[in-house]
Short mmCIF file of C-alpha atoms in Angstrom, two decimals:
data_model
loop_
_atom_site.label_atom_id
_atom_site.label_comp_id
_atom_site.label_asym_id
_atom_site.label_seq_id
_atom_site.Cartn_x
_atom_site.Cartn_y
_atom_site.Cartn_z
CA MET A 7 11.47 -7.80 65.00
CA GLU A 8 10.82 -5.22 62.82
CA GLU A 9 8.76 -2.44 63.43
CA VAL A 10 6.63 -0.72 60.79
CA LYS A 11 4.35 2.30 61.40
CA LEU A 12 2.54 4.37 58.68
CA LEU A 13 1.47 8.03 59.67
CA GLY A 14 -1.83 8.59 57.06
CA PHE A 15 -4.67 10.40 56.83
CA TRP A 16 -8.40 8.15 57.07
CA SER A 17 -9.71 9.64 53.12
CA SER A 18 -6.14 9.86 51.63
CA PRO A 19 -5.89 7.86 48.06
CA PHE A 20 -2.01 8.22 48.22
CA VAL A 21 -2.11 6.40 52.24
CA TYR A 22 -4.07 3.95 50.57
CA ARG A 23 -1.72 2.75 47.83
CA VAL A 24 0.91 2.68 50.76
CA LYS A 25 -2.24 0.50 52.90
CA TRP A 26 -2.54 -1.76 49.91
CA ALA A 27 0.73 -2.43 49.32
CA LEU A 28 1.74 -3.66 52.52
CA LYS A 29 -1.46 -6.05 53.18
CA HIS A 30 -0.64 -7.27 49.45
CA LYS A 31 2.76 -8.28 50.95
CA ASP A 32 1.21 -9.35 54.11
CA VAL A 33 3.32 -6.89 56.68
CA LYS A 34 2.25 -6.28 60.07
CA TYR A 35 2.44 -2.56 60.78
CA GLU A 36 0.98 0.09 63.12
CA TYR A 37 -0.99 2.30 61.72
CA LEU A 38 -1.39 6.22 62.91
CA GLU A 39 -4.18 8.94 61.73
CA GLU A 40 -2.95 12.08 61.42
CA ASP A 41 -4.84 15.20 62.17
CA LEU A 42 -3.82 17.08 59.22
CA TRP A 43 -5.86 19.91 59.36
CA ASN A 44 -5.39 21.40 63.13
CA LYS A 45 -2.41 19.68 64.45
CA LYS A 46 0.23 17.57 63.09
CA SER A 47 2.25 15.49 65.15
CA ASP A 48 5.57 15.83 66.44
CA LEU A 49 6.25 12.31 64.50
CA LEU A 50 5.30 13.44 61.35
CA LEU A 51 7.09 16.73 61.36
CA ARG A 52 9.98 14.94 62.45
CA SER A 53 9.83 12.04 59.78
CA ASN A 54 9.02 14.52 57.02
CA PRO A 55 10.26 18.11 57.56
CA VAL A 56 10.24 18.64 54.04
CA GLN A 57 7.00 18.42 52.97
CA LYS A 58 5.04 17.63 56.19
CA ARG A 59 2.70 15.90 55.01
CA VAL A 60 0.90 11.91 54.81
CA PRO A 61 2.10 8.94 54.14
CA VAL A 62 4.90 8.73 55.86
CA LEU A 63 6.31 4.87 56.42
CA LEU A 64 8.28 4.51 59.57
CA HIS A 65 10.61 0.89 59.15
CA ASP A 66 12.63 0.49 62.84
CA GLY A 67 12.25 4.27 62.73
CA LYS A 68 13.51 5.07 59.47
CA PRO A 69 11.12 7.46 58.31
CA ILE A 70 10.56 6.99 54.06
CA ALA A 71 8.07 10.09 52.67
CA GLU A 72 6.26 10.31 49.48
CA SER A 73 3.69 7.78 48.11
CA ILE A 74 5.57 6.28 45.02
CA VAL A 75 9.34 6.39 46.98
CA ILE A 76 7.38 4.23 49.81
CA LEU A 77 5.79 1.75 47.17
CA GLU A 78 9.22 1.21 45.63
CA TYR A 79 10.47 0.58 49.35
CA ILE A 80 8.34 -2.18 49.84
CA GLU A 81 8.90 -3.49 46.62
CA GLU A 82 12.21 -4.10 47.51
CA MET A 83 12.39 -4.76 50.99
CA TRP A 84 9.65 -7.47 50.61
CA PRO A 85 10.48 -8.65 47.22
CA HIS A 86 7.33 -11.94 47.58
CA ASN A 87 4.08 -11.32 45.66
CA PRO A 88 6.04 -8.67 43.61
CA LEU A 89 4.07 -5.55 42.13
CA LEU A 90 6.57 -4.59 39.87
CA PRO A 91 7.80 -6.53 36.70
CA GLN A 92 11.17 -8.59 36.74
CA ASP A 93 11.97 -7.07 32.83
CA PRO A 94 13.75 -3.61 33.35
CA HIS A 95 12.09 -2.05 30.13
CA GLU A 96 8.59 -3.50 31.74
CA ARG A 97 9.58 -2.00 35.33
CA ALA A 98 10.59 1.32 33.53
CA MET A 99 7.30 1.26 31.74
CA ALA A 100 5.14 0.95 34.99
CA ARG A 101 7.59 3.95 36.71
CA TYR A 102 6.63 5.82 33.70
CA TRP A 103 2.88 5.18 34.52
CA MET A 104 2.96 6.21 37.78
CA LYS A 105 5.25 9.32 37.35
CA PHE A 106 2.39 10.15 34.72
CA GLY A 107 0.35 9.96 37.16
CA GLU A 108 2.03 12.21 39.77
CA ASP A 109 2.64 14.96 37.26
CA LYS A 110 -1.04 14.92 35.59
CA ALA A 111 -2.34 14.99 39.16
CA PRO A 112 -3.42 18.77 39.32
CA ILE A 113 -4.89 18.54 35.95
CA LEU A 114 -6.79 15.21 36.84
CA LEU A 115 -7.87 16.67 39.99
CA GLY A 116 -8.86 20.17 38.64
CA PHE A 117 -12.33 19.62 38.84
CA TYR A 118 -12.64 19.45 42.43
CA LEU A 119 -9.65 21.87 43.46
CA ASN A 120 -10.29 24.56 41.02
CA PHE A 121 -13.49 26.68 39.86
CA GLY A 122 -14.66 29.07 36.88
CA GLU A 123 -13.06 28.57 33.79
CA GLU A 124 -9.92 27.41 35.64
CA GLN A 125 -12.04 24.12 36.29
CA GLU A 126 -13.54 24.18 32.81
CA LYS A 127 -10.11 24.09 31.10
CA ASN A 128 -8.67 21.10 33.58
CA VAL A 129 -12.11 19.00 32.89
CA LYS A 130 -11.39 19.29 29.41
CA GLU A 131 -8.02 18.63 29.34
CA ALA A 132 -8.47 15.58 32.29
CA LYS A 133 -10.74 13.95 29.86
CA GLU A 134 -7.96 13.90 27.23
CA LEU A 135 -5.58 12.48 29.93
CA LEU A 136 -7.87 9.46 30.88
CA LYS A 137 -8.08 8.57 27.21
CA ILE A 138 -4.24 8.64 26.68
CA LEU A 139 -3.94 6.32 30.11
CA GLU A 140 -6.65 4.09 28.81
CA LYS A 141 -5.25 3.58 25.50
CA HIS A 142 -1.35 3.57 25.89
CA GLY A 143 -1.11 2.62 29.68
CA LEU A 144 -3.76 0.08 30.14
CA GLY A 145 -4.31 -1.22 26.59
CA GLU A 146 -5.71 -4.84 26.23
CA ASN A 147 -4.64 -5.44 29.50
CA LYS A 148 -6.92 -6.15 32.51
CA PHE A 149 -4.99 -4.24 35.11
CA PHE A 150 -1.93 -1.69 34.51
CA GLY A 151 0.35 -4.84 35.94
CA GLY A 152 -0.92 -7.16 33.30
CA ASP A 153 -3.45 -10.49 34.69
CA GLU A 154 -2.62 -9.27 38.29
CA ILE A 155 -2.34 -5.97 40.10
CA GLY A 156 0.57 -3.86 40.55
CA LEU A 157 2.01 -0.77 42.01
CA VAL A 158 0.42 1.36 38.69
CA ASP A 159 -3.18 -0.41 39.61
CA PHE A 160 -2.72 1.23 43.11
CA ALA A 161 -1.61 4.47 41.86
CA PHE A 162 -4.44 5.04 39.97
CA GLY A 163 -6.52 3.03 42.70
CA TRP A 164 -7.57 6.62 43.27
CA ILE A 165 -9.78 6.45 39.59
CA ALA A 166 -11.29 3.73 40.72
CA CYS A 167 -12.27 4.34 44.37
CA TRP A 168 -12.31 7.81 44.61
CA LEU A 169 -13.13 9.47 41.40
CA GLU A 170 -16.87 9.07 41.61
CA VAL A 171 -17.59 10.34 44.86
CA MET A 172 -15.69 13.25 44.50
CA GLU A 173 -17.35 13.76 40.89
CA GLU A 174 -20.76 13.60 43.21
CA ALA A 175 -19.34 15.75 45.54
CA VAL A 176 -18.67 18.77 42.74
CA GLY A 177 -21.28 18.10 40.65
CA VAL A 178 -18.98 17.49 37.57
CA LYS A 179 -18.34 13.91 35.58
CA LEU A 180 -14.83 13.45 34.45
CA SER A 181 -15.17 9.38 33.40
CA GLU A 182 -17.96 8.15 31.44
CA ALA A 183 -18.36 4.77 30.73
CA GLU A 184 -19.25 5.41 27.18
CA SER A 185 -16.04 7.44 26.14
CA LEU A 186 -13.66 5.10 28.58
CA PRO A 187 -14.73 2.02 28.29
CA ARG A 188 -11.82 0.08 28.91
CA LEU A 189 -10.71 2.17 31.93
CA HIS A 190 -13.96 1.55 33.69
CA GLU A 191 -13.80 -2.11 32.76
CA TRP A 192 -10.54 -1.79 34.85
CA ILE A 193 -12.50 0.01 37.28
CA GLU A 194 -14.85 -2.70 38.17
CA ASN A 195 -11.83 -5.37 37.94
CA PHE A 196 -9.78 -3.34 40.72
CA LYS A 197 -12.90 -3.01 43.30
CA LYS A 198 -13.58 -6.78 42.90
CA VAL A 199 -10.11 -7.39 44.30
CA PRO A 200 -10.56 -8.65 47.65
CA LEU A 201 -7.44 -6.97 49.18
CA ILE A 202 -9.22 -3.48 47.17
CA LYS A 203 -12.71 -4.07 48.38
CA GLU A 204 -11.67 -4.76 52.05
CA ASN A 205 -9.67 -1.81 52.40
CA THR A 206 -10.88 1.40 51.03
CA PRO A 207 -12.88 4.30 53.39
CA ASP A 208 -16.68 4.34 53.91
CA ARG A 209 -18.29 6.38 50.97
CA ASP A 210 -20.59 8.03 52.80
CA ARG A 211 -18.20 9.34 55.14
CA MET A 212 -15.90 10.64 52.41
CA LEU A 213 -19.21 12.28 50.21
CA SER A 214 -19.35 14.15 52.95
CA PHE A 215 -16.31 14.82 53.53
CA TYR A 216 -15.51 16.16 50.26
CA LYS A 217 -18.42 18.02 50.00
CA GLN A 218 -17.22 19.96 52.97
CA ARG A 219 -13.86 20.32 51.71
CA ARG A 220 -15.30 21.67 48.40
CA GLU A 221 -17.57 24.48 50.01
CA GLN A 222 -14.63 25.78 52.30
CA ARG A 223 -12.48 25.81 48.64
CA ARG A 224 -15.40 27.66 47.13
CA GLU A 225 -15.16 30.14 50.18
CA SER A 226 -11.70 30.58 49.70
CA PHE A 227 -11.93 31.24 45.91
CA ILE A 228 -14.48 33.79 46.56
CA SER A 229 -12.81 35.83 48.96
CA SER A 230 -9.69 35.86 47.15
CA ARG A 231 -11.24 37.02 43.82
CA ALA A 232 -13.18 39.73 46.16
CA SER A 233 -9.51 40.99 47.40
CA MET B 29 39.48 -39.83 10.28
CA ASP B 30 42.90 -40.62 10.35
CA ASN B 31 44.35 -39.45 14.14
CA SER B 32 47.31 -37.69 12.29
CA LEU B 33 44.69 -35.52 10.42
CA THR B 34 42.42 -34.61 13.07
CA PRO B 35 44.12 -31.86 15.02
CA LEU B 36 45.27 -30.22 11.51
CA VAL B 37 41.28 -29.92 10.86
CA LEU B 38 40.83 -28.85 14.38
CA LYS B 39 43.07 -26.22 13.93
CA ARG B 40 42.89 -24.88 10.71
CA LEU B 41 39.06 -25.34 9.90
CA LEU B 42 36.88 -25.71 12.93
CA VAL B 43 38.38 -23.71 15.48
CA PRO B 44 38.59 -20.67 13.36
CA THR B 45 34.88 -21.19 12.26
CA LEU B 46 33.97 -21.71 15.43
CA LEU B 47 35.27 -18.37 16.71
CA HIS B 48 33.99 -16.63 13.68
CA LEU B 49 30.56 -17.87 14.53
CA GLY B 50 30.86 -17.01 17.95
CA PHE B 51 32.08 -13.73 17.14
CA ARG B 52 29.46 -12.95 14.85
CA LYS B 53 26.84 -13.84 17.56
CA THR B 54 28.51 -11.34 19.76
CA LEU B 55 28.43 -8.82 17.49
CA THR B 56 24.70 -9.24 16.51
CA MET B 57 23.91 -9.44 20.60
CA ALA B 58 25.42 -5.76 20.84
CA ASP B 59 23.51 -3.41 22.13
CA GLU B 60 22.00 -0.39 20.47
CA VAL B 61 21.69 2.49 22.27
CA VAL B 62 20.15 5.91 20.78
CA LEU B 63 19.82 9.31 22.91
CA LEU B 64 17.13 11.19 21.51
CA ASP B 65 17.98 14.75 23.12
CA PHE B 66 18.40 18.67 22.54
CA TRP B 67 22.04 20.18 24.11
CA PRO B 68 20.59 22.71 26.69
CA SER B 69 17.95 20.21 28.38
CA PRO B 70 19.26 19.46 31.81
CA PHE B 71 17.28 16.36 31.77
CA GLY B 72 19.52 15.13 28.89
CA MET B 73 22.03 15.67 30.37
CA ARG B 74 21.23 13.33 33.35
CA VAL B 75 20.78 10.32 30.67
CA ARG B 76 24.21 11.52 29.18
CA ILE B 77 26.18 11.75 32.34
CA ALA B 78 24.78 7.96 33.40
CA LEU B 79 25.70 6.55 29.84
CA ALA B 80 29.08 7.78 30.01
CA GLU B 81 29.42 6.79 33.91
CA LYS B 82 28.99 3.19 32.53
CA GLY B 83 31.27 3.61 29.42
CA ILE B 84 28.34 2.87 27.31
CA LYS B 85 28.47 3.34 23.77
CA TYR B 86 25.71 5.59 22.07
CA GLU B 87 24.40 7.39 19.24
CA TYR B 88 23.47 11.17 20.14
CA LYS B 89 20.36 12.61 18.14
CA GLU B 90 19.72 16.46 18.43
CA GLU B 91 16.15 17.16 18.02
CA ASP B 92 14.62 20.06 16.94
CA LEU B 93 11.92 20.90 19.59
CA ARG B 94 10.15 23.19 16.52
CA ASN B 95 10.08 20.45 14.57
CA LYS B 96 10.25 16.70 15.98
CA SER B 97 11.34 13.25 14.42
CA PRO B 98 9.23 10.76 13.47
CA LEU B 99 11.17 9.12 15.51
CA LEU B 100 11.01 10.98 18.41
CA LEU B 101 7.15 11.18 18.06
CA LYS B 102 7.02 7.19 17.65
CA MET B 103 9.11 6.57 21.00
CA ASN B 104 7.22 8.74 22.93
CA PRO B 105 3.76 9.37 21.56
CA VAL B 106 2.27 10.79 24.82
CA HIS B 107 4.83 13.69 25.87
CA LYS B 108 6.64 14.37 22.61
CA GLN B 109 9.93 15.39 24.58
CA ILE B 110 13.21 14.26 25.01
CA PRO B 111 15.75 12.75 26.37
CA VAL B 112 13.92 9.20 24.99
CA LEU B 113 16.57 6.29 25.70
CA ILE B 114 16.09 3.57 23.05
CA HIS B 115 17.82 0.29 23.70
CA ASN B 116 17.57 -2.12 21.17
CA GLY B 117 14.56 -0.25 19.64
CA LYS B 118 12.48 0.13 22.91
CA PRO B 119 12.04 3.31 24.59
CA VAL B 120 12.56 4.53 27.86
CA ASN B 121 10.98 8.23 28.83
CA GLU B 122 11.62 10.17 31.67
CA SER B 123 14.92 11.18 32.76
CA LEU B 124 15.29 9.53 36.02
CA ILE B 125 13.36 6.54 35.10
CA ALA B 126 16.45 6.17 32.16
CA VAL B 127 18.85 6.49 34.49
CA GLN B 128 17.61 4.11 36.75
CA TYR B 129 16.94 1.16 33.80
CA ILE B 130 20.71 2.27 32.77
CA ASP B 131 21.75 1.51 36.52
CA GLU B 132 19.86 -2.08 36.97
CA VAL B 133 20.71 -3.06 32.50
CA TRP B 134 24.41 -2.18 33.17
CA LYS B 135 24.20 -3.26 36.77
CA ASP B 136 28.20 -4.55 36.66
CA LYS B 137 29.77 -1.26 37.02
CA SER B 138 29.57 2.08 38.42
CA PRO B 139 26.64 1.96 40.62
CA ILE B 140 24.34 5.05 40.55
CA LEU B 141 22.14 3.98 42.91
CA PRO B 142 22.68 2.63 46.40
CA SER B 143 22.44 -0.91 47.13
CA ASP B 144 20.97 -0.49 50.78
CA PRO B 145 16.72 -0.30 50.15
CA TYR B 146 16.60 2.60 52.79
CA GLN B 147 19.41 4.75 50.91
CA ARG B 148 17.84 4.06 47.08
CA ALA B 149 14.28 5.57 49.06
CA LEU B 150 16.39 8.45 50.15
CA ALA B 151 17.79 9.47 46.72
CA ARG B 152 14.28 8.86 45.08
CA PHE B 153 13.04 10.88 47.55
CA TRP B 154 15.49 13.62 46.71
CA ALA B 155 15.93 13.00 43.31
CA ASP B 156 12.04 13.34 43.37
CA TYR B 157 12.44 16.89 45.45
CA ILE B 158 14.66 17.73 42.08
CA ASP B 159 12.54 17.29 39.77
CA LYS B 160 10.15 19.14 41.31
CA LYS B 161 11.53 22.34 42.41
CA ILE B 162 14.33 23.40 40.58
CA TYR B 163 13.12 23.34 36.94
CA VAL B 164 10.18 25.02 37.71
CA SER B 165 11.45 27.56 39.80
CA GLY B 166 14.95 28.08 37.65
CA LYS B 167 12.13 28.89 34.78
CA LYS B 168 10.88 31.57 36.80
CA VAL B 169 13.82 33.32 37.49
CA TRP B 170 14.49 34.03 34.07
CA GLN B 171 10.93 34.33 32.61
CA THR B 172 10.09 37.12 34.97
CA LYS B 173 11.26 40.46 36.19
CA GLY B 174 10.48 42.97 39.30
CA GLU B 175 8.48 41.42 42.04
CA GLU B 176 7.47 38.31 40.14
CA GLN B 177 11.16 37.46 39.37
CA GLU B 178 12.19 38.70 43.21
CA GLU B 179 9.51 36.16 44.75
CA ALA B 180 11.12 33.34 42.27
CA LYS B 181 14.41 34.18 43.49
CA LYS B 182 13.75 33.52 47.06
CA GLU B 183 11.88 30.08 46.05
CA PHE B 184 14.86 28.97 44.09
CA ILE B 185 17.69 29.80 46.30
CA GLY B 186 15.09 28.27 49.14
CA HIS B 187 15.12 25.01 47.35
CA LEU B 188 18.83 25.09 46.75
CA LYS B 189 19.49 25.78 50.29
CA MET B 190 17.55 22.79 51.18
CA LEU B 191 19.76 20.77 49.15
CA GLU B 192 22.87 22.04 50.37
CA GLY B 193 21.69 21.28 53.74
CA GLU B 194 20.86 17.65 52.67
CA LEU B 195 24.15 17.61 51.35
CA GLY B 196 25.74 18.83 54.56
CA ASP B 197 29.64 17.80 54.80
CA LYS B 198 29.39 14.81 52.68
CA ALA B 199 31.29 14.57 49.38
CA PHE B 200 28.43 13.74 47.15
CA PHE B 201 24.50 13.85 48.01
CA GLY B 202 25.10 9.54 48.63
CA GLY B 203 28.31 9.80 50.52
CA GLU B 204 31.72 9.08 49.62
CA CYS B 205 30.30 7.94 46.04
CA PHE B 206 29.01 10.00 43.01
CA GLY B 207 25.22 8.60 42.53
CA PHE B 208 21.70 9.44 41.26
CA VAL B 209 20.99 12.84 43.29
CA ASP B 210 23.80 14.35 42.07
CA VAL B 211 23.22 13.04 38.47
CA ALA B 212 19.43 14.58 39.17
CA LEU B 213 20.95 17.97 40.41
CA VAL B 214 24.45 19.01 38.67
CA PRO B 215 22.95 19.82 34.92
CA PHE B 216 21.28 22.57 36.30
CA TYR B 217 24.61 23.68 37.26
CA SER B 218 24.91 24.60 33.23
CA TRP B 219 22.00 26.97 33.30
CA PHE B 220 23.78 29.03 36.89
CA TYR B 221 25.29 31.21 34.89
CA ALA B 222 21.85 31.98 33.07
CA TYR B 223 19.55 32.23 36.26
CA GLU B 224 22.66 34.51 38.25
CA THR B 225 22.99 36.77 35.01
CA CYS B 226 19.13 36.89 34.75
CA GLY B 227 18.38 37.58 37.99
CA SER B 228 21.26 39.36 39.25
CA PHE B 229 22.82 37.10 42.25
CA SER B 230 25.50 34.86 43.26
CA ILE B 231 24.65 31.32 43.94
CA GLU B 232 28.52 30.86 45.24
CA ALA B 233 27.51 33.22 47.70
CA GLU B 234 23.71 31.96 48.59
CA CYS B 235 25.25 28.20 48.67
CA PRO B 236 28.88 28.31 48.88
CA LYS B 237 28.96 24.53 49.92
CA LEU B 238 26.77 23.58 46.80
CA MET B 239 29.60 25.44 44.71
CA ALA B 240 32.33 23.09 46.13
CA TRP B 241 29.67 20.08 45.32
CA VAL B 242 29.65 21.39 41.96
CA LYS B 243 33.18 21.63 41.44
CA ARG B 244 33.47 17.68 42.76
CA CYS B 245 31.08 16.82 39.98
CA MET B 246 32.81 18.99 37.33
CA GLN B 247 36.09 16.88 38.07
CA ARG B 248 34.62 13.77 36.85
CA ASP B 249 35.00 13.54 32.97
CA SER B 250 30.84 11.99 32.69
CA VAL B 251 30.11 15.61 34.37
CA ALA B 252 32.40 17.56 32.39
CA LYS B 253 31.62 16.28 28.92
CA SER B 254 27.93 16.16 29.67
CA LEU B 255 27.57 19.56 30.70
CA PRO B 256 27.32 22.32 27.68
CA ASP B 257 29.30 25.88 28.55
CA GLN B 258 27.39 28.05 30.63
CA HIS B 259 27.62 30.87 28.30
CA LYS B 260 26.08 28.97 25.74
CA VAL B 261 23.44 28.06 27.80
CA TYR B 262 23.04 32.15 28.61
CA ASP B 263 22.88 32.84 24.80
CA PHE B 264 19.83 30.40 24.00
CA VAL B 265 18.14 31.40 27.07
CA LEU B 266 18.57 35.20 25.83
CA GLN B 267 17.03 33.98 22.37
CA LEU B 268 14.22 32.38 24.15
CA LYS B 269 13.59 35.69 26.48
CA LYS B 270 13.22 37.21 22.91
CA LYS B 271 11.00 34.86 21.63
CA PHE B 272 8.61 34.88 24.25
CA GLY B 273 8.67 39.02 24.67
CA ILE B 274 10.39 39.18 28.02
CA GLU B 275 12.51 41.73 27.98
#
């Protein structure tokens, strides 16, 4: 009997990518919530000693860390309801966009992570990156995966379900519907997919969490500048 | 047709014609592989190694990164970076993605990724670790000096030690066989002399098992022929330091 466990944190979009993939494949799993700020579990520290972070997938006791690595593993272990194209070149393109999202995450999230001049710089760059994503990544497709959702949609799911909450928490707008019409259309389509609609964190709880975290970061920023 | 004529027609006309058409069809279906690259790039070296492992014939095109070719700008409009693998006119960008692509398309020879999904996940994890940590921390070593450089050295050696720990007593990162993680890491060996000389330290002294692994990799033709000479890379780094005003 296969045993699948997912170590996660309730608000993490990285964890949700894995949840969506498991549910899409009808894989039964046990979810274990980690207390990331107070005390990480022994299981987490043993399973991901390098990064010590979630998500971690445990399949029959064997741990896999890093959300994109986990997504590829899920796709290979449970190949039904495919989430990646069969054609090698199209798969390479899908992997390219997932890597783009990972590499650019510090800039894309800079509006939330940073302050002052650095934040302003990040916001400007992030808007350009979103335009590139819309033009070259999404193109004229309904989803990044084409007519159906795929791993790339999951990887950018945070733009659909988390971004506007974080924008409200911070008081900064990164993604305007007028300047990114195709991306906003994708956001609406993505949120309507039943799998996604039924599996996103509670918005009010997220807003309160991100506002609190933003304040904590602001205090750290101010005190680090004072010292 | 007269019975006695048929074998002659077959032998002299039909068979050669069919063979010729078959041969022509094979020719037009031959793969066209081009690699846009820059000689000291460890990322480019990864793709060179993968192509060599599979015995794939390709055209190597050296890019002048201060004056990027229209082909590069067309094939990688987002990042405008090398390496770019172009297979029958279609580009594959990002070195580890290109290596996986090569492994998938030319799957009947010299596998690079393991066949077991869990081992593949481990390989991807460590290749991702190398991608995120080695280049950036190594760069800080040659770009900085004084206390900043000491910090950079500590970080860089820390990452190498982590990888050495993962290697353990195995011949290669994947076990008995040379594979994905080895391809991801070994190109940085060509930069070791530059890191060591700029930072005044010895990687051999810090990570002897890793250096033993390097020697095993360098015994492979695919690796030895894909990596430039370390001293040539060091001269290149000195030029960069001069250009950026780093003493």
